Amino acid sequence: MKNFNYYNPTKIIFGKDKIKQLSSELPENSKVMITYGGGSIKNNGVYDEVIKALDGFDFIEFGGIESNPKYETLMQAVELVRDEKVDFLLAVGGGSVIDGTKFIAAATHFKGDPWDILTKNSEVKFALPLGGVLTIPATGSEMNSKGVITKSETKEKYAFDIPLVFPRFSILDPAVAASLPKIQAANGVVDAFSHIIEQYLTYDVNQPLQDRFAEGVLMTLIEEGSKYVENSADYNVAANIMWAATMALNGLIGAGVPNDWSSHRIAHEITALHNVDHAQTLAIVMPGVMSVMREDKKEKLLQFGKRVFNVVQGDEQQRIEETIEKTDAFFRSLGIKTRLSDYNLGEETINTIVQRFADRKTVLGENRNITPQKVREILNDRL
Amino acid sequence: MKNFNYYNPTKIIFGKDKIKQLSSELPENSKVMITYGGGSIKNNGVYDEVIKALDGFDFIEFGGIESNPKYETLMQAVELVRDEKVDFLLAVGGGSVIDGTKFIAAATHFKGDPWDILTKNSEVKFALPLGGVLTIPATGSEMNSKGVITKSETKEKYAFDIPLVFPRFSILDPAVAASLPKIQAANGVVDAFSHIIEQYLTYDVNQPLQDRFAEGVLMTLIEEGSKYVENSADYNVAANIMWAATMALNGLIGAGVPNDWSSHRIAHEITALHNVDHAQTLAIVMPGVMSVMREDKKEKLLQFGKRVFNVVQGDEQQRIEETIEKTDAFFRSLGIKTRLSDYNLGEETINTIVQRFADRKTVLGENRNITPQKVREILNDRL
């Protein structure tokens, strides 16, 4: 196992009717800004529940944070926070809203250009406190200090990880998933799945427990995923998916192990260029990374196949092929298409992405050996 | 899954040479009291490492916290803390030292008789901050808010759980395990194993992920346990055991699931009466609880047998018998004896314990149906 620090101070409040407890988690006398997305919370009852729970608090609202939250939108929120002297942010939504709210928290009192937080990793020395009411199990943002922000002007997408923006609390009521469209439910499962793969499918550093945990989350997503997409109003199923998605990216399974994240880096480019859903781009890219990087990932691919998909027949290459195909088939079983051509994308997109990585001199992967040329092979594999 | 709150703010600093980072984790200008046990840290080099890392800090020491830490000893420490105006406690040791230090932290500014914290669950409104340097993987105290304290005067042993006493940080350097006596290494494995069983082997509330996590920790302890007892100087093996023991009781696998803890409650009585090691008493009691409560625990016993020990042959009762025998055999394989008679205990001890539970009108177990009569059956099963 590698040396690591693990720290996660987010309080998780999980279960039925937990939104009612909101007021007891907010600092007294705070001026709250509720942030949300396109307004689905006004249709599914969550908005009303939150407003009711905020009775007695001074609060304002900022709606309209989009999927793949945009820097430009968030900077409008930052101005509002400054003008209104907001001192607590309450994100009500899925990963995009929580990601965006974290960025607002970090940017509000940042000295200098907040874009530098994303592109130059500039240190954030103060952040507004925030809490979350999760409405879509997917990204794990409810229990980590990460986020991804897109600049629409330049079609760039960047990730951040800022210890000060862990939510103080996150309320996870699985009942909120009841009204999710199937595609959002499926996207959430694939997103969580991808987070584990990035932290698990690398190489061995003698970490049997982290492997077992990662495999446990994967098996839970596989066992519950189809049921959830079929009927996200099944509370028990939604609860299992919600908890699995949170555990997939809260620092635990990645502690002390090599991390990859190449699928995300490549997938982010497709989303930034063509606005394809984050999970869909991951479903395209992941099997390609597994296939092209199969020598680097050989032992883990075999273990993944055996323990998660019960792939035990054939020689090593056959088992690896079968494992990749089962991964691809799992995504498709949820209704997520896994080929570039399914989204009318092809050579041109590949060329643009490869050029971007070449321009930035970026190499990816746990062994830092996924060159732009390898990115081309990966995407060619997914035409 | 049941509703739950999960909150664990302890920062884990894990790995080789991590004790050097100690000073950066302590609040500046704090008056520190180092607490420790019988002095093994002075032989294995940990004491010297800690003192070196504390260069520049104002600190005092309190040694002599015993295994199964005694209320009387800890109250001497409380007096010293008050006299010396200590404002940070640094526990350097195993679970007993950390448990005891948590109690010191809670008792120092407690209004009233600190014994009430243990016997009356009196609310603790303030606790001194504390940190830990773990020397024995076992209890999980390094990453939770729990502890167990014994009053030697009356031979009573009580547990507490006080949110304010989570260590601010714990340093886990697996190299410290190198000099552990075999019995302490084995005790640690059994202790961690027992913590999982108490949170896992109950009844189903639709919690597949918590089950997978629990089984992952159990499998890791089984796969690494013998190697660790054989040679705790193997860094990788010690690292896996240390991380597994921490994860076994940090709130995670117990979140949203029924908890038992009857084995602990019964085992505590044996230790309180006869000073048998905590883990040894658990190794005696656990198979008895499994056997006597087999109807309540049937589904989980079968799942435990299948997934952890690969018990798949025979009818249900045969598989349950084999699973219990494999559990017992695992403890014995580590060098831990599992029968009351192995410790020269018998009827008289059983009578005393049953009388104690009857006097307190205590019923135990996840279904609150382990009456004093059932406790007698459990202990009779372990003669």
mmCIF file with all atom_site columns, C-alpha atoms in Angstrom, chain B residues 259-262 265-266 293 354 356-375:
data_model
loop_
_atom_site.group_PDB
_atom_site.id
_atom_site.type_symbol
_atom_site.label_atom_id
_atom_site.label_alt_id
_atom_site.label_comp_id
_atom_site.label_asym_id
_atom_site.label_entity_id
_atom_site.label_seq_id
_atom_site.pdbx_PDB_ins_code
_atom_site.Cartn_x
_atom_site.Cartn_y
_atom_site.Cartn_z
_atom_site.occupancy
_atom_site.B_iso_or_equiv
_atom_site.pdbx_formal_charge
_atom_site.auth_seq_id
_atom_site.auth_comp_id
_atom_site.auth_asym_id
_atom_site.auth_atom_id
_atom_site.pdbx_PDB_model_num
ATOM 1  C CA . ASN B 1 259 ? -25.997 -4.000  15.268 1.00 0.00 ? 259 ASN B CA 1
ATOM 2  C CA . ASP B 1 260 ? -25.599 -6.864  17.720 1.00 0.00 ? 260 ASP B CA 1
ATOM 3  C CA . TRP B 1 261 ? -22.726 -6.353  20.238 1.00 0.00 ? 261 TRP B CA 1
ATOM 4  C CA . SER B 1 262 ? -23.903 -9.197  22.489 1.00 0.00 ? 262 SER B CA 1
ATOM 5  C CA . ARG B 1 265 ? -21.205 -7.384  26.308 1.00 0.00 ? 265 ARG B CA 1
ATOM 6  C CA . ILE B 1 266 ? -20.743 -10.977 27.484 1.00 0.00 ? 266 ILE B CA 1
ATOM 7  C CA . MET B 1 293 ? -28.722 -17.504 17.989 1.00 0.00 ? 293 MET B CA 1
ATOM 8  C CA . VAL B 1 354 ? -25.727 -14.676 34.262 1.00 0.00 ? 354 VAL B CA 1
ATOM 9  C CA . ARG B 1 356 ? -25.063 -9.879  36.711 1.00 0.00 ? 356 ARG B CA 1
ATOM 10 C CA . PHE B 1 357 ? -27.198 -9.635  33.577 1.00 0.00 ? 357 PHE B CA 1
ATOM 11 C CA . ALA B 1 358 ? -30.262 -10.756 35.547 1.00 0.00 ? 358 ALA B CA 1
ATOM 12 C CA . ASP B 1 359 ? -29.622 -8.122  38.217 1.00 0.00 ? 359 ASP B CA 1
ATOM 13 C CA . ARG B 1 360 ? -29.313 -5.410  35.570 1.00 0.00 ? 360 ARG B CA 1
ATOM 14 C CA . LYS B 1 361 ? -32.349 -6.778  33.705 1.00 0.00 ? 361 LYS B CA 1
ATOM 15 C CA . THR B 1 362 ? -30.215 -6.695  30.546 1.00 0.00 ? 362 THR B CA 1
ATOM 16 C CA . VAL B 1 363 ? -31.297 -8.327  27.298 1.00 0.00 ? 363 VAL B CA 1
ATOM 17 C CA . LEU B 1 364 ? -28.805 -8.303  24.439 1.00 0.00 ? 364 LEU B CA 1
ATOM 18 C CA . GLY B 1 365 ? -28.574 -8.737  20.687 1.00 0.00 ? 365 GLY B CA 1
ATOM 19 C CA . GLU B 1 366 ? -29.937 -7.119  17.544 1.00 0.00 ? 366 GLU B CA 1
ATOM 20 C CA . ASN B 1 367 ? -33.397 -8.433  18.385 1.00 0.00 ? 367 ASN B CA 1
ATOM 21 C CA . ARG B 1 368 ? -33.085 -7.728  22.111 1.00 0.00 ? 368 ARG B CA 1
ATOM 22 C CA . ASN B 1 369 ? -33.914 -11.322 22.884 1.00 0.00 ? 369 ASN B CA 1
ATOM 23 C CA . ILE B 1 370 ? -30.683 -12.623 24.424 1.00 0.00 ? 370 ILE B CA 1
ATOM 24 C CA . THR B 1 371 ? -31.953 -13.021 27.963 1.00 0.00 ? 371 THR B CA 1
ATOM 25 C CA . PRO B 1 372 ? -29.752 -14.063 30.899 1.00 0.00 ? 372 PRO B CA 1
ATOM 26 C CA . GLN B 1 373 ? -30.949 -17.628 30.219 1.00 0.00 ? 373 GLN B CA 1
ATOM 27 C CA . LYS B 1 374 ? -29.672 -17.364 26.626 1.00 0.00 ? 374 LYS B CA 1
ATOM 28 C CA . VAL B 1 375 ? -26.368 -16.009 27.958 1.00 0.00 ? 375 VAL B CA 1
#
